[in-house]
XYZ file of C-alpha atoms in Angstrom:
457
model
C -42.489 71.799 -52.623
C -43.975 70.569 -55.946
C -43.591 67.140 -57.515
C -44.060 65.696 -61.009
C -44.259 62.279 -62.664
C -44.412 61.464 -66.369
C -46.226 58.433 -67.733
C -46.163 58.163 -71.521
C -46.963 61.571 -72.960
C -48.603 62.866 -69.775
C -46.835 64.694 -66.983
C -48.697 64.807 -63.695
C -47.898 67.610 -61.241
C -48.581 67.682 -57.507
C -48.615 70.984 -55.649
C -47.303 69.850 -52.292
C -46.252 66.828 -50.267
C -49.778 66.625 -48.831
C -51.252 66.666 -52.338
C -48.836 63.965 -53.483
C -49.659 61.766 -50.479
C -53.384 62.115 -51.050
C -53.175 61.323 -54.761
C -50.996 58.266 -54.041
C -53.520 56.764 -51.610
C -55.506 53.705 -52.697
C -59.056 54.761 -53.613
C -61.418 55.440 -50.721
C -64.670 57.312 -50.428
C -63.506 59.637 -47.655
C -60.701 61.144 -49.713
C -63.106 61.610 -52.629
C -65.550 63.330 -50.271
C -62.746 65.610 -49.065
C -61.788 66.472 -52.655
C -58.194 65.293 -52.284
C -58.289 61.899 -54.026
C -56.746 61.055 -57.377
C -59.167 61.637 -60.224
C -58.006 58.618 -62.229
C -56.044 55.411 -61.893
C -53.335 56.963 -64.059
C -52.946 59.919 -61.683
C -52.826 57.514 -58.732
C -50.012 55.508 -60.339
C -48.126 58.670 -61.243
C -48.366 59.861 -57.645
C -47.102 56.541 -56.298
C -44.104 56.706 -58.640
C -43.301 60.250 -57.556
C -43.785 59.402 -53.880
C -41.397 56.463 -54.125
C -38.606 58.909 -55.045
C -39.224 61.286 -52.111
C -36.475 61.147 -49.436
C -37.755 60.126 -46.014
C -36.130 63.191 -44.506
C -38.399 65.414 -46.626
C -41.170 64.698 -44.132
C -39.087 66.339 -41.424
C -38.706 69.468 -43.546
C -42.299 69.925 -44.771
C -45.070 69.549 -42.206
C -48.342 68.409 -43.773
C -50.297 70.095 -40.970
C -48.748 73.460 -39.901
C -46.379 73.233 -36.946
C -47.362 76.675 -35.623
C -51.077 75.883 -35.309
C -51.207 72.174 -34.521
C -50.000 70.592 -31.274
C -50.028 67.116 -32.807
C -47.481 68.226 -35.406
C -45.369 69.746 -32.641
C -45.579 66.532 -30.608
C -44.501 64.462 -33.628
C -41.620 66.660 -34.777
C -40.337 67.703 -31.364
C -40.322 64.077 -30.226
C -38.477 62.761 -33.266
C -35.448 60.621 -32.368
C -32.752 61.557 -34.877
C -30.342 58.894 -33.628
C -32.914 56.131 -34.173
C -33.695 57.544 -37.630
C -30.058 57.600 -38.718
C -30.060 54.036 -40.042
C -32.653 54.897 -42.731
C -32.066 58.646 -43.059
C -30.522 58.333 -46.519
C -33.384 56.303 -47.998
C -36.232 57.320 -50.243
C -39.766 56.081 -49.609
C -39.279 53.387 -52.264
C -35.966 52.293 -50.832
C -37.512 52.190 -47.379
C -40.176 49.782 -48.683
C -37.455 47.523 -50.047
C -35.617 47.639 -46.725
C -38.777 46.791 -44.735
C -39.288 43.678 -46.851
C -35.643 42.588 -46.562
C -34.046 40.358 -43.955
C -32.273 43.414 -42.573
C -35.592 44.586 -41.134
C -35.571 42.160 -38.251
C -37.870 42.555 -35.247
C -34.976 43.993 -33.231
C -34.038 46.463 -35.980
C -37.648 47.584 -36.373
C -37.983 48.125 -32.619
C -34.856 50.294 -32.593
C -36.110 52.264 -35.593
C -39.639 53.014 -34.335
C -38.806 56.188 -32.335
C -37.004 57.565 -35.396
C -40.038 57.344 -37.663
C -42.757 59.954 -37.812
C -46.284 58.954 -38.857
C -46.058 60.625 -42.258
C -43.135 58.356 -43.175
C -45.109 55.259 -42.215
C -48.143 56.476 -44.150
C -46.043 57.289 -47.213
C -44.412 53.888 -47.474
C -47.736 52.108 -46.902
C -49.181 53.848 -49.973
C -46.730 52.125 -52.303
C -47.050 48.705 -50.669
C -49.264 45.815 -51.740
C -51.444 44.079 -49.167
C -48.929 41.256 -48.856
C -46.170 43.813 -48.190
C -48.216 45.338 -45.360
C -48.810 41.893 -43.853
C -45.207 40.741 -44.074
C -43.655 43.918 -42.716
C -46.175 44.224 -39.869
C -45.594 40.582 -38.900
C -42.002 41.477 -38.029
C -42.948 44.370 -35.702
C -43.043 43.488 -32.010
C -44.827 45.812 -29.575
C -45.304 44.439 -26.065
C -47.293 46.134 -23.283
C -48.311 45.141 -19.739
C -50.856 45.856 -17.037
C -52.167 42.650 -15.397
C -50.954 40.493 -18.241
C -48.577 40.729 -21.180
C -50.013 41.813 -24.532
C -48.309 41.497 -27.920
C -45.840 38.672 -27.496
C -44.904 36.775 -30.686
C -47.445 34.156 -31.670
C -50.248 35.665 -29.569
C -53.496 37.470 -30.314
C -55.558 38.950 -27.498
C -59.296 39.656 -27.488
C -61.227 42.538 -26.012
C -64.368 41.099 -24.439
C -67.042 43.665 -25.397
C -70.205 43.009 -23.346
C -72.177 46.120 -24.328
C -75.848 46.420 -23.390
C -78.358 49.011 -24.684
C -79.510 49.910 -21.168
C -76.307 49.091 -19.233
C -78.215 46.262 -17.519
C -75.851 44.583 -15.026
C -77.381 41.131 -15.511
C -77.097 41.345 -19.306
C -73.527 42.610 -19.122
C -72.530 39.927 -16.629
C -74.011 37.204 -18.816
C -72.012 38.450 -21.808
C -68.802 38.615 -19.741
C -69.214 35.056 -18.484
C -70.052 33.870 -21.991
C -66.878 35.478 -23.328
C -64.686 34.105 -20.557
C -65.982 30.597 -21.169
C -64.935 30.990 -24.798
C -61.453 32.038 -23.676
C -61.839 35.734 -24.516
C -60.986 38.804 -22.464
C -57.203 38.921 -22.153
C -56.856 42.311 -23.860
C -59.507 43.938 -21.699
C -63.101 43.553 -20.573
C -64.320 46.811 -22.052
C -67.840 48.264 -21.897
C -69.123 51.061 -24.158
C -71.698 52.527 -21.757
C -75.081 53.738 -22.938
C -75.121 56.297 -20.135
C -72.613 58.989 -19.257
C -73.816 59.181 -15.646
C -70.837 58.949 -13.303
C -72.921 56.854 -10.942
C -73.678 54.321 -13.677
C -70.075 54.325 -14.863
C -68.880 53.675 -11.332
C -71.332 50.788 -10.953
C -70.064 49.207 -14.180
C -66.455 49.515 -13.042
C -67.268 47.904 -9.712
C -69.168 45.087 -11.436
C -66.112 44.193 -13.525
C -63.699 44.723 -10.650
C -65.709 42.335 -8.470
C -65.658 39.621 -11.165
C -61.935 40.048 -11.802
C -61.140 39.929 -8.075
C -63.515 37.038 -7.274
C -62.032 34.765 -9.928
C -58.508 36.249 -9.821
C -58.577 36.904 -13.577
C -55.283 38.289 -14.899
C -56.883 40.919 -17.087
C -58.012 44.529 -16.940
C -61.316 46.355 -17.228
C -62.345 49.594 -18.877
C -65.486 51.658 -19.237
C -65.015 53.527 -22.483
C -66.030 56.981 -21.313
C -64.431 60.393 -21.848
C -61.051 60.923 -20.247
C -62.436 63.696 -18.035
C -65.011 61.277 -16.628
C -62.267 58.710 -15.973
C -60.230 61.299 -14.082
C -63.237 62.226 -11.961
C -63.963 58.559 -11.302
C -60.371 58.106 -10.130
C -60.832 61.067 -7.788
C -64.006 59.454 -6.429
C -62.151 56.240 -5.647
C -63.635 54.084 -8.413
C -61.604 51.014 -9.476
C -60.309 52.411 -12.790
C -57.854 50.092 -14.559
C -57.508 51.647 -18.019
C -58.209 55.245 -19.028
C -59.927 55.424 -22.414
C -60.133 58.130 -25.077
C -60.901 58.418 -28.776
C -58.141 60.376 -30.500
C -57.365 61.714 -33.965
C -54.437 63.049 -35.980
C -54.908 66.808 -35.733
C -55.376 69.248 -32.887
C -58.709 70.421 -34.289
C -60.018 66.866 -34.665
C -59.044 66.102 -31.084
C -60.810 69.280 -30.004
C -63.980 67.842 -31.564
C -63.581 64.957 -29.095
C -63.072 67.466 -26.298
C -59.438 66.555 -25.668
C -55.993 68.086 -25.769
C -52.586 66.530 -25.256
C -52.386 68.015 -21.772
C -55.728 66.411 -20.907
C -54.436 63.037 -22.094
C -51.424 63.521 -19.841
C -53.786 64.232 -16.955
C -55.582 60.970 -17.692
C -52.306 59.049 -17.822
C -51.201 60.499 -14.499
C -54.573 59.718 -12.893
C -54.559 56.137 -14.119
C -51.027 55.487 -12.954
C -51.679 57.071 -9.575
C -53.853 54.099 -8.577
C -51.046 51.578 -9.194
C -53.543 48.838 -10.081
C -51.316 47.045 -12.574
C -49.516 43.929 -11.389
C -46.986 43.374 -14.204
C -46.837 46.842 -15.788
C -48.200 50.379 -15.831
C -49.498 50.824 -19.401
C -52.842 52.345 -18.392
C -54.148 54.073 -21.533
C -56.556 52.678 -24.118
C -57.053 54.665 -27.331
C -59.440 54.207 -30.231
C -59.025 55.730 -33.660
C -60.576 55.489 -37.117
C -59.962 56.734 -40.646
C -62.285 59.612 -41.436
C -62.649 61.155 -37.996
C -60.726 64.327 -38.935
C -62.804 64.809 -42.085
C -66.057 64.332 -40.193
C -64.898 67.048 -37.793
C -63.925 69.402 -40.610
C -60.345 69.228 -39.334
C -58.385 67.428 -42.054
C -56.314 70.352 -43.413
C -56.458 68.885 -46.917
C -54.548 65.770 -45.824
C -55.749 62.303 -46.761
C -57.496 60.252 -44.102
C -54.988 57.428 -43.896
C -52.088 59.805 -43.196
C -54.125 61.504 -40.495
C -54.910 58.102 -39.009
C -51.189 57.349 -38.821
C -50.723 60.685 -37.024
C -53.212 59.496 -34.398
C -50.792 56.643 -33.657
C -48.095 59.267 -33.189
C -50.291 60.764 -30.482
C -51.023 57.374 -28.922
C -47.438 56.148 -28.586
C -46.458 59.288 -26.636
C -48.686 58.093 -23.774
C -47.413 54.506 -23.609
C -50.822 52.812 -23.979
C -51.681 49.225 -23.228
C -53.983 49.101 -26.271
C -54.649 51.117 -29.415
C -57.600 50.103 -31.551
C -58.453 51.128 -35.111
C -62.250 50.827 -35.346
C -61.721 50.477 -39.056
C -65.183 50.191 -40.594
C -67.227 51.841 -37.850
C -67.509 55.392 -39.158
C -69.319 54.236 -42.273
C -69.298 54.073 -46.070
C -68.831 57.827 -46.440
C -65.189 57.161 -45.507
C -64.635 53.480 -46.381
C -67.233 52.520 -48.953
C -67.042 48.753 -49.247
C -65.335 45.583 -48.096
C -62.335 46.147 -50.352
C -61.676 49.601 -48.899
C -62.197 48.383 -45.320
C -59.771 45.476 -45.818
C -57.091 47.723 -47.263
C -57.543 50.334 -44.530
C -57.330 47.728 -41.792
C -54.041 46.397 -43.137
C -52.655 49.924 -43.522
C -53.656 50.921 -40.015
C -52.154 47.817 -38.438
C -48.900 48.183 -40.372
C -48.492 51.899 -39.618
C -49.331 51.533 -35.934
C -46.972 48.625 -35.363
C -44.173 50.259 -37.384
C -44.455 53.356 -35.148
C -44.371 51.260 -31.969
C -48.044 51.358 -31.033
C -49.785 48.181 -29.736
C -52.239 48.097 -32.613
C -55.424 46.089 -32.540
C -58.257 46.306 -35.051
C -61.997 46.181 -34.611
C -62.758 44.162 -37.731
C -66.152 45.716 -38.376
C -68.643 47.357 -40.680
C -71.916 49.258 -40.433
C -75.104 47.836 -41.874
C -75.315 50.476 -44.631
C -71.818 49.747 -45.971
C -71.224 47.603 -49.051
C -69.610 44.898 -46.928
C -70.563 41.645 -45.256
C -69.224 39.075 -42.823
C -67.245 37.309 -45.553
C -65.239 40.528 -45.985
C -64.636 40.595 -42.241
C -63.510 36.946 -42.278
C -60.955 37.888 -44.918
C -59.663 40.904 -42.991
C -59.537 38.983 -39.711
C -57.472 36.245 -41.324
C -55.075 38.677 -42.972
C -54.621 40.676 -39.767
C -54.029 37.528 -37.728
C -51.345 36.493 -40.214
C -49.850 39.971 -39.851
C -49.632 39.584 -36.058
C -52.485 41.845 -34.951
C -52.244 42.624 -31.243
C -55.929 42.129 -30.459
C -59.398 42.008 -31.957
C -62.931 42.305 -30.585
C -65.060 39.580 -29.039
C -68.731 40.576 -29.318
C -71.579 38.160 -28.528
C -72.759 36.883 -31.905
C -70.548 39.517 -33.622
C -73.537 41.923 -33.418
C -73.148 44.815 -31.008
C -76.676 45.456 -29.765
C -75.775 48.818 -28.201
C -73.595 50.396 -30.905
C -75.544 48.732 -33.763
C -72.676 47.540 -35.910
C -71.145 44.222 -36.946
C -67.816 43.080 -35.489
C -66.137 39.777 -34.628
C -67.427 37.134 -32.231
C -65.959 34.895 -29.542
C -66.084 32.081 -32.098
C -64.059 34.107 -34.612
C -61.141 34.238 -32.174
C -61.304 30.458 -31.821
C -61.117 30.172 -35.615
C -57.865 32.152 -35.654
C -56.392 30.088 -32.839
C -57.277 26.848 -34.614
C -56.049 28.042 -38.024
C -52.870 29.902 -37.103
C -52.094 28.680 -33.590
C -52.332 32.127 -32.031
C -52.112 31.976 -28.230
C -53.643 34.235 -25.605
C -51.689 36.437 -23.212
C -49.638 33.902 -21.205
C -50.990 34.869 -17.790
C -54.548 34.612 -19.085
C -53.812 31.330 -20.858
C -52.560 29.874 -17.594
C -55.669 31.112 -15.750
C -57.971 29.449 -18.297
C -56.107 26.172 -17.777
C -56.336 26.464 -13.965
C -60.085 26.900 -14.173
C -60.229 24.064 -16.708
C -61.889 26.324 -19.275
C -59.162 25.098 -21.628
C -57.134 21.938 -21.745
C -53.358 21.613 -21.843
C -53.399 22.279 -25.586
C -55.139 25.625 -25.118
C -58.365 24.455 -26.736
C -61.687 24.843 -24.994
C -62.528 21.996 -22.650
C -66.079 20.629 -22.452
C -68.053 22.608 -19.848
C -68.578 20.663 -16.668
C -71.490 20.890 -14.198
C -70.748 23.085 -11.221
C -68.044 25.152 -12.955
C -67.449 28.216 -10.752
C -68.117 30.667 -13.575
C -71.439 28.983 -14.381
C -72.349 28.841 -10.701
C -71.726 32.590 -10.392
C -74.443 33.258 -12.995
């Protein structure tokens, strides 16, 4: 299907829905690298105008990635809930934007609608929205998940405590975990990116975290962010696996570059649930995504990177995860060049994920060779917190010494709590108060001599 838009004396033509979507995307280096981006601001505006007039149901009729050759497309289209979609089925993309910003789009209405939306619809409407639109609409989306605590309740923001170490040193990791806990972080997950892929080392790291959680009765969950096949084998070996992790993308070929298929993700879900380690729920999966992964794998099919990122959320929601995390600036400036592009991408990712029903968190981050700095990250963190982000990262000093990138610190989470009053997961909040890490108002209490966490060090 072809599309056209006339501005003044110039008529712009777009060869397909995928071409129109790409040309309507806000500028980003990855789409330029892929050769799909608009070549001028005028073409970008023309594409947005044409996209606004496209009926939402057109995305059910024209697959951007071929149905016959892509299992992600089949998952998305075969799982579409027509009854849930019925309330917006007559709308165009532009009309859908207006509806999302209206009072009719209540949290309850958005929750009912989520199964009826496919990722391409979410991506399309995000392309014609301003940043404030993305923030307002996302703030109305409620996605709640549970394992040992409850993530995503209104007015909350959880934190993944990320105690990475370049040699997987247990003492260094333990020190970072205790530091994070004393700053009130860790309700989303205590999650380690291991330097080693040795199953023996991975098992030791899992037992280290499990021992700490059990000793202090912490209502949280742990995860070693290894490949899903390793997690399955660790489950078979009797290791204390709480969450099963995997990086995912928006096309079958991109997922193949990660060494995963949908059936393998199902195997991981089944393995994680078989242990029955959750106390308040059984959301056992943890997924990470990032704009540009399909292009870096040569698996983008001519589709823009933000649409493919939204498709990754379509994969994630099928496996009922506890957490989904867009590592927005991690892949580098080849895909998101500077702070402006990273900020826009983070808001898009959060909006699309929440709209689709995924428990979206964002690693507010950048690499050292990007045209970005910590002021950009402060801006994105604040905007995402206002938008109701599910969780962010807590990294000692905001500098990950193993992965070598810049993220957010334990102190950054405290800033959000002070500024916007965001609470922690309620079970974790109560635990902090019991251990007198926080006072009745949820603020950190002065450390006292002989505190059990300090004594354990």
